[in-house]
């Protein structure tokens, strides 16, 4: 029985993790979980999952929940999530949070001697160097939940890392893959949120449309698998059936294929090196697909993908600045405050304006995040006035 702490339980990855736990009650239990503001959803989860400790975003929600669920220990806020990560008695932290807020709990989990199943890619985009240092110091492991990284992880099984030639990350291209830059000027939030293949949360769906998400995944792969940026390629693959590939020195390419269903990579992160049966409505049926397509990415059409390579290669605080500006700009677009193309403009300008600094401490990281967020907010305000 694996005991989990699940952060971000009410989000897309969180609810699918709950599905897996409910399908395998003999394998997994959730001893603690966190939710944000969606208390109604939290209550539906608590009807099925017996968690001893629960963290919510607002202390006022915690106060009323303590009355309703006297057997559960409620905590709140960012400190509450770090408390879950470092103080609970568990085996693996599942980090399904969205954004920079996922960094500290990941670090706390590692420092308190736990492995982490990581869906929160921003942790590595912002502070990959700090996480790597902590993993080495405490002898802990990250298991990838992101589908591309789960695919690479699977393709590496039984092979030797020193015989690897390159990683090939597939990209669907998101909601606007068939539109030119000219056609992106007036796109709406609803159009951007309609991803052709994957059902995901709002923030990551917008990140897919700008391909910031794919850029983040390049950085994520760099830190997870210790491969330099010259040996990580992105290939467009609109069907999202090949989840990623690994090429070895003999030019043999190993790919992992599957239905676009996040429950598969989530489950593998929790069961590795074993596999477990999973009840899937629509398993992959290649014959019905007939064809799979691949092409090179257009870095001019998707400048944030190019930016992520640039920021990743330079390192230091640039990943954290890029992520912070993107979080603010992505949210501003969803709030109707800025047009779609301005997301790119803000993120590129933030990275090119900030002063480069090495990341030595968590405070360095927080400073970079604050700078990126403030830079973006100023741009967003000037756009509105
Ligand atoms: Mg992904």
mmCIF file of C-alpha atoms and ligand atoms in Angstrom:
data_model
loop_
_atom_site.group_PDB
_atom_site.id
_atom_site.type_symbol
_atom_site.label_atom_id
_atom_site.label_comp_id
_atom_site.label_asym_id
_atom_site.label_seq_id
_atom_site.Cartn_x
_atom_site.Cartn_y
_atom_site.Cartn_z
ATOM 1 C CA UNK A 1 0.000 0.000 0.000
ATOM 2 C CA UNK A 2 1.448 3.341 -1.086
ATOM 3 C CA UNK A 3 0.400 6.306 1.038
ATOM 4 C CA UNK A 4 0.077 9.530 -0.949
ATOM 5 C CA UNK A 5 -0.080 13.204 -0.179
ATOM 6 C CA UNK A 6 -1.961 14.820 -3.065
ATOM 7 C CA UNK A 7 -1.486 18.543 -3.679
ATOM 8 C CA UNK A 8 -3.980 20.195 -6.024
ATOM 9 C CA UNK A 9 -6.652 17.510 -5.564
ATOM 10 C CA UNK A 10 -9.507 19.452 -7.190
ATOM 11 C CA UNK A 11 -7.650 20.283 -10.419
ATOM 12 C CA UNK A 12 -7.466 18.208 -13.579
ATOM 13 C CA UNK A 13 -4.479 16.026 -12.587
ATOM 14 C CA UNK A 14 -5.688 15.906 -8.976
ATOM 15 C CA UNK A 15 -9.136 14.507 -9.793
ATOM 16 C CA UNK A 16 -7.607 11.961 -12.176
ATOM 17 C CA UNK A 17 -5.222 10.884 -9.403
ATOM 18 C CA UNK A 18 -8.265 10.380 -7.177
ATOM 19 C CA UNK A 19 -9.797 8.216 -9.957
ATOM 20 C CA UNK A 20 -6.711 5.996 -9.920
ATOM 21 C CA UNK A 21 -6.721 5.655 -6.146
ATOM 22 C CA UNK A 22 -10.418 4.743 -6.199
ATOM 23 C CA UNK A 23 -9.805 2.153 -8.905
ATOM 24 C CA UNK A 24 -6.990 0.544 -6.838
ATOM 25 C CA UNK A 25 -7.989 0.893 -3.169
ATOM 26 C CA UNK A 26 -5.731 -2.058 -2.306
ATOM 27 C CA UNK A 27 -2.672 -0.285 -3.779
ATOM 28 C CA UNK A 28 -3.024 3.376 -2.807
ATOM 29 C CA UNK A 29 -4.399 5.570 -0.088
ATOM 30 C CA UNK A 30 -4.439 9.351 0.205
ATOM 31 C CA UNK A 31 -3.530 10.354 3.737
ATOM 32 C CA UNK A 32 -3.517 14.101 3.098
ATOM 33 C CA UNK A 33 -4.589 16.397 0.284
ATOM 34 C CA UNK A 34 -4.819 20.038 -0.630
ATOM 35 C CA UNK A 35 -7.479 21.964 -2.513
ATOM 36 C CA UNK A 36 -7.661 25.638 -3.438
ATOM 37 C CA UNK A 37 -10.945 27.537 -3.492
ATOM 38 C CA UNK A 38 -13.245 24.885 -4.948
ATOM 39 C CA UNK A 39 -14.801 23.669 -1.696
ATOM 40 C CA UNK A 40 -17.775 21.998 -3.413
ATOM 41 C CA UNK A 41 -15.397 19.779 -5.384
ATOM 42 C CA UNK A 42 -13.326 19.128 -2.256
ATOM 43 C CA UNK A 43 -16.460 17.853 -0.496
ATOM 44 C CA UNK A 44 -17.188 15.377 -3.290
ATOM 45 C CA UNK A 45 -13.624 14.073 -2.925
ATOM 46 C CA UNK A 46 -13.934 13.834 0.874
ATOM 47 C CA UNK A 47 -17.095 11.746 0.404
ATOM 48 C CA UNK A 48 -14.925 9.069 -1.242
ATOM 49 C CA UNK A 49 -11.425 9.560 0.180
ATOM 50 C CA UNK A 50 -10.640 9.393 3.854
ATOM 51 C CA UNK A 51 -7.841 11.926 4.271
ATOM 52 C CA UNK A 52 -6.606 12.691 7.775
ATOM 53 C CA UNK A 53 -5.238 16.141 6.942
ATOM 54 C CA UNK A 54 -6.598 18.612 4.395
ATOM 55 C CA UNK A 55 -5.252 21.978 3.316
ATOM 56 C CA UNK A 56 -7.422 24.672 1.710
ATOM 57 C CA UNK A 57 -6.392 28.066 0.350
ATOM 58 C CA UNK A 58 -8.356 30.264 2.766
ATOM 59 C CA UNK A 59 -8.307 30.015 6.558
ATOM 60 C CA UNK A 60 -11.995 31.079 6.601
ATOM 61 C CA UNK A 61 -12.853 27.935 4.597
ATOM 62 C CA UNK A 62 -10.768 25.852 7.015
ATOM 63 C CA UNK A 63 -12.750 27.276 9.955
ATOM 64 C CA UNK A 64 -16.133 26.177 8.572
ATOM 65 C CA UNK A 65 -14.804 22.830 7.348
ATOM 66 C CA UNK A 66 -13.498 22.017 10.856
ATOM 67 C CA UNK A 67 -17.079 22.228 12.118
ATOM 68 C CA UNK A 68 -18.449 20.078 9.327
ATOM 69 C CA UNK A 69 -15.667 17.420 9.445
ATOM 70 C CA UNK A 70 -14.498 17.192 13.072
ATOM 71 C CA UNK A 71 -12.362 14.080 12.338
ATOM 72 C CA UNK A 72 -10.205 15.829 9.744
ATOM 73 C CA UNK A 73 -7.270 18.094 10.568
ATOM 74 C CA UNK A 74 -7.615 21.234 8.404
ATOM 75 C CA UNK A 75 -4.772 23.627 7.650
ATOM 76 C CA UNK A 76 -4.626 26.507 5.157
ATOM 77 C CA UNK A 77 -2.542 28.563 2.774
ATOM 78 C CA UNK A 78 0.897 28.012 1.255
ATOM 79 C CA UNK A 79 2.306 27.160 4.702
ATOM 80 C CA UNK A 80 -0.398 24.502 4.980
ATOM 81 C CA UNK A 81 0.787 22.854 1.751
ATOM 82 C CA UNK A 82 4.381 22.871 2.940
ATOM 83 C CA UNK A 83 3.164 21.360 6.224
ATOM 84 C CA UNK A 84 1.510 18.504 4.311
ATOM 85 C CA UNK A 85 4.694 17.928 2.294
ATOM 86 C CA UNK A 86 7.066 17.882 5.252
ATOM 87 C CA UNK A 87 5.081 16.770 8.321
ATOM 88 C CA UNK A 88 2.677 14.051 7.168
ATOM 89 C CA UNK A 89 3.559 10.353 7.339
ATOM 90 C CA UNK A 90 3.496 9.169 3.695
ATOM 91 C CA UNK A 91 5.447 7.553 0.846
ATOM 92 C CA UNK A 92 5.044 9.761 -2.237
ATOM 93 C CA UNK A 93 3.988 13.361 -2.764
ATOM 94 C CA UNK A 94 1.835 13.846 -5.867
ATOM 95 C CA UNK A 95 2.330 17.459 -6.862
ATOM 96 C CA UNK A 96 -0.576 18.442 -9.127
ATOM 97 C CA UNK A 97 -0.410 22.149 -8.345
ATOM 98 C CA UNK A 98 -0.332 24.722 -11.126
ATOM 99 C CA UNK A 99 2.397 27.363 -11.195
ATOM 100 C CA UNK A 100 5.343 28.509 -9.099
ATOM 101 C CA UNK A 101 3.344 27.798 -5.940
ATOM 102 C CA UNK A 102 4.280 24.142 -6.497
ATOM 103 C CA UNK A 103 7.994 24.722 -5.964
ATOM 104 C CA UNK A 104 8.261 24.974 -2.172
ATOM 105 C CA UNK A 105 6.155 21.907 -1.332
ATOM 106 C CA UNK A 106 8.293 19.853 -3.769
ATOM 107 C CA UNK A 107 11.452 21.043 -2.054
ATOM 108 C CA UNK A 108 9.965 20.420 1.426
ATOM 109 C CA UNK A 109 8.964 16.884 0.441
ATOM 110 C CA UNK A 110 12.468 16.070 -0.819
ATOM 111 C CA UNK A 111 14.145 17.644 2.199
ATOM 112 C CA UNK A 112 11.949 15.587 4.523
ATOM 113 C CA UNK A 113 13.008 12.402 2.719
ATOM 114 C CA UNK A 114 10.163 11.786 0.258
ATOM 115 C CA UNK A 115 9.952 10.932 -3.428
ATOM 116 C CA UNK A 116 7.761 13.147 -5.585
ATOM 117 C CA UNK A 117 5.480 12.304 -8.521
ATOM 118 C CA UNK A 118 5.632 15.607 -10.327
ATOM 119 C CA UNK A 119 2.981 17.114 -12.569
ATOM 120 C CA UNK A 120 3.962 20.659 -11.579
ATOM 121 C CA UNK A 121 6.518 21.402 -14.311
ATOM 122 C CA UNK A 122 6.948 24.990 -13.097
ATOM 123 C CA UNK A 123 8.937 23.564 -10.157
ATOM 124 C CA UNK A 124 11.717 22.535 -12.558
ATOM 125 C CA UNK A 125 11.355 25.452 -14.977
ATOM 126 C CA UNK A 126 11.927 27.903 -12.105
ATOM 127 C CA UNK A 127 14.195 26.090 -9.709
ATOM 128 C CA UNK A 128 15.504 22.965 -11.428
ATOM 129 C CA UNK A 129 19.028 23.565 -10.146
ATOM 130 C CA UNK A 130 17.852 23.800 -6.515
ATOM 131 C CA UNK A 131 15.660 20.708 -6.848
ATOM 132 C CA UNK A 132 18.480 18.691 -8.411
ATOM 133 C CA UNK A 133 20.796 19.661 -5.565
ATOM 134 C CA UNK A 134 18.192 18.631 -2.978
ATOM 135 C CA UNK A 135 17.515 15.296 -4.710
ATOM 136 C CA UNK A 136 21.216 14.446 -4.668
ATOM 137 C CA UNK A 137 21.660 15.517 -1.072
ATOM 138 C CA UNK A 138 18.672 13.559 0.242
ATOM 139 C CA UNK A 139 18.848 10.608 -2.167
ATOM 140 C CA UNK A 140 15.283 11.055 -3.407
ATOM 141 C CA UNK A 141 13.648 10.586 -6.820
ATOM 142 C CA UNK A 142 11.247 12.538 -9.052
ATOM 143 C CA UNK A 143 8.743 10.494 -11.058
ATOM 144 C CA UNK A 144 7.402 12.357 -14.104
ATOM 145 C CA UNK A 145 3.636 12.694 -14.542
ATOM 146 C CA UNK A 146 3.737 14.958 -17.591
ATOM 147 C CA UNK A 147 2.798 12.634 -20.478
ATOM 148 C CA UNK A 148 5.871 13.446 -22.607
ATOM 149 C CA UNK A 149 8.244 12.856 -19.719
ATOM 150 C CA UNK A 150 6.461 9.706 -18.672
ATOM 151 C CA UNK A 151 6.938 8.519 -22.262
ATOM 152 C CA UNK A 152 10.667 9.284 -22.155
ATOM 153 C CA UNK A 153 10.943 7.644 -18.737
ATOM 154 C CA UNK A 154 9.289 4.528 -20.185
ATOM 155 C CA UNK A 155 11.563 4.567 -23.272
ATOM 156 C CA UNK A 156 14.613 4.699 -20.996
ATOM 157 C CA UNK A 157 13.667 1.537 -19.091
ATOM 158 C CA UNK A 158 16.112 -1.266 -19.726
ATOM 159 C CA UNK A 159 18.461 0.996 -21.699
ATOM 160 C CA UNK A 160 21.631 2.821 -20.779
ATOM 161 C CA UNK A 161 21.566 6.573 -20.294
ATOM 162 C CA UNK A 162 25.165 6.921 -21.581
ATOM 163 C CA UNK A 163 24.064 5.420 -24.920
ATOM 164 C CA UNK A 164 21.326 7.967 -25.441
ATOM 165 C CA UNK A 165 21.616 10.288 -28.448
ATOM 166 C CA UNK A 166 18.668 12.614 -27.962
ATOM 167 C CA UNK A 167 15.200 13.062 -26.524
ATOM 168 C CA UNK A 168 12.383 13.836 -28.978
ATOM 169 C CA UNK A 169 9.418 15.550 -27.340
ATOM 170 C CA UNK A 170 6.186 15.513 -29.325
ATOM 171 C CA UNK A 171 3.927 18.582 -29.474
ATOM 172 C CA UNK A 172 0.314 18.767 -30.578
ATOM 173 C CA UNK A 173 0.640 22.502 -31.300
ATOM 174 C CA UNK A 174 -2.394 23.374 -29.161
ATOM 175 C CA UNK A 175 -5.662 25.065 -30.088
ATOM 176 C CA UNK A 176 -4.233 27.364 -32.778
ATOM 177 C CA UNK A 177 -1.773 25.095 -34.526
ATOM 178 C CA UNK A 178 -3.425 25.655 -37.903
ATOM 179 C CA UNK A 179 -3.563 29.452 -37.650
ATOM 180 C CA UNK A 180 -0.982 31.938 -38.853
ATOM 181 C CA UNK A 181 0.298 34.681 -36.544
ATOM 182 C CA UNK A 182 -1.916 37.138 -38.436
ATOM 183 C CA UNK A 183 -4.949 35.018 -37.543
ATOM 184 C CA UNK A 184 -4.024 35.042 -33.845
ATOM 185 C CA UNK A 185 -4.653 38.757 -33.337
ATOM 186 C CA UNK A 186 -8.303 38.548 -32.317
ATOM 187 C CA UNK A 187 -8.681 35.022 -30.950
ATOM 188 C CA UNK A 188 -10.974 34.648 -27.937
ATOM 189 C CA UNK A 189 -10.402 32.951 -24.598
ATOM 190 C CA UNK A 190 -13.028 30.312 -25.447
ATOM 191 C CA UNK A 191 -11.243 29.462 -28.710
ATOM 192 C CA UNK A 192 -7.910 29.191 -26.910
ATOM 193 C CA UNK A 193 -9.417 26.898 -24.260
ATOM 194 C CA UNK A 194 -10.655 24.378 -26.849
ATOM 195 C CA UNK A 195 -7.683 21.987 -27.037
ATOM 196 C CA UNK A 196 -8.096 19.492 -29.887
ATOM 197 C CA UNK A 197 -6.691 16.416 -28.067
ATOM 198 C CA UNK A 198 -6.342 16.820 -24.327
ATOM 199 C CA UNK A 199 -8.778 17.795 -21.630
ATOM 200 C CA UNK A 200 -6.681 19.861 -19.210
ATOM 201 C CA UNK A 201 -6.879 22.811 -16.850
ATOM 202 C CA UNK A 202 -7.298 26.359 -18.216
ATOM 203 C CA UNK A 203 -3.773 27.618 -17.536
ATOM 204 C CA UNK A 204 -1.977 24.759 -19.272
ATOM 205 C CA UNK A 205 -4.405 24.839 -22.216
ATOM 206 C CA UNK A 206 -3.445 28.472 -22.878
ATOM 207 C CA UNK A 207 0.234 27.536 -22.395
ATOM 208 C CA UNK A 208 -0.292 24.853 -25.055
ATOM 209 C CA UNK A 209 -1.744 27.400 -27.481
ATOM 210 C CA UNK A 210 1.333 29.648 -27.085
ATOM 211 C CA UNK A 211 3.608 26.575 -26.899
ATOM 212 C CA UNK A 212 5.068 28.028 -23.705
ATOM 213 C CA UNK A 213 4.050 24.655 -22.310
ATOM 214 C CA UNK A 214 6.279 22.812 -24.776
ATOM 215 C CA UNK A 215 9.132 25.160 -23.965
ATOM 216 C CA UNK A 216 8.628 24.389 -20.267
ATOM 217 C CA UNK A 217 8.669 20.700 -21.108
ATOM 218 C CA UNK A 218 12.073 21.036 -22.772
ATOM 219 C CA UNK A 219 13.447 22.512 -19.526
ATOM 220 C CA UNK A 220 11.601 19.897 -17.505
ATOM 221 C CA UNK A 221 13.232 17.139 -19.595
ATOM 222 C CA UNK A 222 16.653 18.741 -19.133
ATOM 223 C CA UNK A 223 16.370 18.539 -15.337
ATOM 224 C CA UNK A 224 14.530 15.220 -15.087
ATOM 225 C CA UNK A 225 16.861 13.269 -17.367
ATOM 226 C CA UNK A 226 20.077 15.290 -17.121
ATOM 227 C CA UNK A 227 20.301 15.834 -20.900
ATOM 228 C CA UNK A 228 21.700 19.072 -22.349
ATOM 229 C CA UNK A 229 19.542 21.336 -24.527
ATOM 230 C CA UNK A 230 21.411 20.443 -27.743
ATOM 231 C CA UNK A 231 20.120 16.899 -27.345
ATOM 232 C CA UNK A 232 16.459 17.681 -26.704
ATOM 233 C CA UNK A 233 14.320 18.193 -29.817
ATOM 234 C CA UNK A 234 10.655 19.006 -30.294
ATOM 235 C CA UNK A 235 8.611 17.507 -33.121
ATOM 236 C CA UNK A 236 5.076 18.488 -34.084
ATOM 237 C CA UNK A 237 2.643 15.583 -33.919
ATOM 238 C CA UNK A 238 -0.998 16.704 -34.105
ATOM 239 C CA UNK A 239 -2.557 13.359 -33.097
ATOM 240 C CA UNK A 240 -0.934 13.200 -29.607
ATOM 241 C CA UNK A 241 -0.584 9.426 -29.907
ATOM 242 C CA UNK A 242 3.213 9.168 -29.767
ATOM 243 C CA UNK A 243 3.819 10.793 -26.387
ATOM 244 C CA UNK A 244 7.579 11.205 -26.946
ATOM 245 C CA UNK A 245 10.636 9.270 -28.104
ATOM 246 C CA UNK A 246 14.242 8.509 -27.282
ATOM 247 C CA UNK A 247 16.942 8.029 -29.909
ATOM 248 C CA UNK A 248 20.026 5.993 -29.002
ATOM 249 C CA UNK A 249 23.564 6.190 -30.422
ATOM 250 C CA UNK A 250 22.801 3.403 -32.919
ATOM 251 C CA UNK A 251 19.899 5.600 -34.230
ATOM 252 C CA UNK A 252 17.319 3.210 -32.913
ATOM 253 C CA UNK A 253 14.298 5.268 -31.869
ATOM 254 C CA UNK A 254 12.004 4.023 -29.121
ATOM 255 C CA UNK A 255 8.586 5.643 -28.795
ATOM 256 C CA UNK A 256 5.802 5.327 -26.258
ATOM 257 C CA UNK A 257 2.247 5.385 -27.617
ATOM 258 C CA UNK A 258 -1.098 5.520 -25.895
ATOM 259 C CA UNK A 259 -4.516 7.110 -25.745
ATOM 260 C CA UNK A 260 -4.333 10.785 -24.735
ATOM 261 C CA UNK A 261 -5.427 10.084 -21.170
ATOM 262 C CA UNK A 262 -3.422 11.557 -18.283
ATOM 263 C CA UNK A 263 -4.431 8.759 -15.933
ATOM 264 C CA UNK A 264 -1.923 6.458 -17.647
ATOM 265 C CA UNK A 265 1.195 8.576 -16.906
ATOM 266 C CA UNK A 266 -0.114 9.428 -13.422
ATOM 267 C CA UNK A 267 -0.541 5.757 -12.632
ATOM 268 C CA UNK A 268 2.883 4.779 -14.021
ATOM 269 C CA UNK A 269 4.533 7.436 -11.854
ATOM 270 C CA UNK A 270 2.941 5.723 -8.849
ATOM 271 C CA UNK A 271 3.510 2.092 -9.813
ATOM 272 C CA UNK A 272 6.956 2.146 -11.479
ATOM 273 C CA UNK A 273 8.602 -0.267 -12.147
ATOM 274 C CA UNK A 274 5.316 -2.187 -12.132
ATOM 275 C CA UNK A 275 2.267 -1.701 -14.301
ATOM 276 C CA UNK A 276 -1.309 -2.038 -13.165
ATOM 277 C CA UNK A 277 -4.483 -2.771 -15.105
ATOM 278 C CA UNK A 278 -6.485 0.363 -15.756
ATOM 279 C CA UNK A 279 -10.089 0.438 -16.956
ATOM 280 C CA UNK A 280 -9.948 2.729 -20.001
ATOM 281 C CA UNK A 281 -12.995 3.578 -22.126
ATOM 282 C CA UNK A 282 -11.042 4.083 -25.349
ATOM 283 C CA UNK A 283 -7.650 2.353 -25.452
ATOM 284 C CA UNK A 284 -5.415 3.210 -28.402
ATOM 285 C CA UNK A 285 -6.689 1.758 -31.691
ATOM 286 C CA UNK A 286 -4.050 2.461 -34.352
ATOM 287 C CA UNK A 287 -6.048 0.918 -37.208
ATOM 288 C CA UNK A 288 -8.888 3.368 -36.709
ATOM 289 C CA UNK A 289 -6.405 6.275 -36.730
ATOM 290 C CA UNK A 290 -4.867 5.190 -40.039
ATOM 291 C CA UNK A 291 -2.159 7.870 -40.083
ATOM 292 C CA UNK A 292 0.170 9.711 -37.725
ATOM 293 C CA UNK A 293 1.791 12.981 -38.799
ATOM 294 C CA UNK A 294 5.072 14.646 -37.850
ATOM 295 C CA UNK A 295 6.800 17.905 -38.797
ATOM 296 C CA UNK A 296 9.460 20.256 -37.483
ATOM 297 C CA UNK A 297 8.311 23.085 -35.199
ATOM 298 C CA UNK A 298 8.265 26.635 -36.592
ATOM 299 C CA UNK A 299 10.192 28.708 -34.038
ATOM 300 C CA UNK A 300 9.033 31.982 -35.631
ATOM 301 C CA UNK A 301 5.407 30.960 -35.412
ATOM 302 C CA UNK A 302 5.948 29.879 -31.774
ATOM 303 C CA UNK A 303 8.565 32.290 -30.353
ATOM 304 C CA UNK A 304 8.012 31.153 -26.746
ATOM 305 C CA UNK A 305 9.383 27.743 -27.661
ATOM 306 C CA UNK A 306 12.558 29.428 -28.897
ATOM 307 C CA UNK A 307 12.643 31.594 -25.779
ATOM 308 C CA UNK A 308 12.466 28.574 -23.485
ATOM 309 C CA UNK A 309 15.524 27.048 -25.180
ATOM 310 C CA UNK A 310 17.358 30.359 -24.808
ATOM 311 C CA UNK A 311 16.408 30.758 -21.129
ATOM 312 C CA UNK A 312 17.188 27.118 -20.408
ATOM 313 C CA UNK A 313 20.654 27.307 -21.962
ATOM 314 C CA UNK A 314 21.542 30.505 -20.087
ATOM 315 C CA UNK A 315 20.051 29.156 -16.838
ATOM 316 C CA UNK A 316 20.242 31.172 -13.604
ATOM 317 C CA UNK A 317 17.127 33.189 -12.783
ATOM 318 C CA UNK A 318 15.785 33.314 -16.367
ATOM 319 C CA UNK A 319 13.477 30.290 -16.039
ATOM 320 C CA UNK A 320 11.820 31.756 -12.960
ATOM 321 C CA UNK A 321 11.422 35.170 -14.622
ATOM 322 C CA UNK A 322 9.988 33.571 -17.772
ATOM 323 C CA UNK A 323 7.552 31.503 -15.748
ATOM 324 C CA UNK A 324 6.407 34.384 -13.543
ATOM 325 C CA UNK A 325 5.779 36.700 -16.505
ATOM 326 C CA UNK A 326 3.938 33.888 -18.256
ATOM 327 C CA UNK A 327 1.737 33.119 -15.240
ATOM 328 C CA UNK A 328 0.692 36.767 -15.011
ATOM 329 C CA UNK A 329 0.173 37.196 -18.771
ATOM 330 C CA UNK A 330 -1.686 33.894 -19.147
ATOM 331 C CA UNK A 331 -4.059 34.917 -16.326
ATOM 332 C CA UNK A 332 -4.514 38.420 -17.802
ATOM 333 C CA UNK A 333 -5.480 36.928 -21.176
ATOM 334 C CA UNK A 334 -8.010 34.613 -19.499
ATOM 335 C CA UNK A 335 -9.410 37.632 -17.629
ATOM 336 C CA UNK A 336 -9.881 39.483 -20.922
ATOM 337 C CA UNK A 337 -7.285 42.130 -20.023
ATOM 338 C CA UNK A 338 -4.810 41.574 -22.863
ATOM 339 C CA UNK A 339 -4.974 40.106 -26.385
ATOM 340 C CA UNK A 340 -3.543 36.646 -27.020
ATOM 341 C CA UNK A 341 -0.353 37.753 -28.780
ATOM 342 C CA UNK A 342 0.546 40.046 -25.923
ATOM 343 C CA UNK A 343 1.258 37.008 -23.745
ATOM 344 C CA UNK A 344 4.319 36.306 -25.906
ATOM 345 C CA UNK A 345 5.347 39.936 -26.018
ATOM 346 C CA UNK A 346 5.327 40.255 -22.223
ATOM 347 C CA UNK A 347 7.201 37.029 -21.550
ATOM 348 C CA UNK A 348 9.906 37.705 -24.144
ATOM 349 C CA UNK A 349 10.426 41.253 -22.915
ATOM 350 C CA UNK A 350 10.635 40.123 -19.286
ATOM 351 C CA UNK A 351 13.380 37.591 -20.038
ATOM 352 C CA UNK A 352 15.317 40.044 -22.188
ATOM 353 C CA UNK A 353 15.007 42.915 -19.691
ATOM 354 C CA UNK A 354 15.845 41.196 -16.407
ATOM 355 C CA UNK A 355 19.343 41.197 -14.928
ATOM 356 C CA UNK A 356 20.878 37.730 -15.092
ATOM 357 C CA UNK A 357 21.667 36.173 -11.728
ATOM 358 C CA UNK A 358 22.716 32.707 -10.667
ATOM 359 C CA UNK A 359 20.284 30.856 -8.406
ATOM 360 C CA UNK A 360 21.952 29.959 -5.131
ATOM 361 C CA UNK A 361 19.087 30.061 -2.651
ATOM 362 C CA UNK A 362 15.316 29.828 -2.439
ATOM 363 C CA UNK A 363 15.295 33.579 -1.784
ATOM 364 C CA UNK A 364 17.042 34.166 -5.146
ATOM 365 C CA UNK A 365 14.251 32.193 -6.746
ATOM 366 C CA UNK A 366 11.508 34.128 -4.957
ATOM 367 C CA UNK A 367 13.184 37.414 -5.991
ATOM 368 C CA UNK A 368 13.253 36.308 -9.645
ATOM 369 C CA UNK A 369 9.609 35.271 -9.479
ATOM 370 C CA UNK A 370 8.584 38.578 -7.879
ATOM 371 C CA UNK A 371 10.516 40.582 -10.479
ATOM 372 C CA UNK A 372 8.954 38.691 -13.404
ATOM 373 C CA UNK A 373 5.448 39.035 -12.004
ATOM 374 C CA UNK A 374 5.820 42.764 -11.318
ATOM 375 C CA UNK A 375 7.303 43.395 -14.752
ATOM 376 C CA UNK A 376 4.360 41.617 -16.383
ATOM 377 C CA UNK A 377 1.752 43.351 -14.216
ATOM 378 C CA UNK A 378 3.132 46.759 -15.191
ATOM 379 C CA UNK A 379 2.855 45.787 -18.885
ATOM 380 C CA UNK A 380 -0.684 44.522 -18.367
ATOM 381 C CA UNK A 381 -1.720 47.748 -16.628
ATOM 382 C CA UNK A 382 -0.226 49.881 -19.403
ATOM 383 C CA UNK A 383 -2.193 47.839 -21.937
ATOM 384 C CA UNK A 384 -5.465 48.623 -20.139
ATOM 385 C CA UNK A 385 -4.939 52.372 -19.709
HETATM 386 MG MG1 LIG B 1 2.778 17.525 -21.392
#
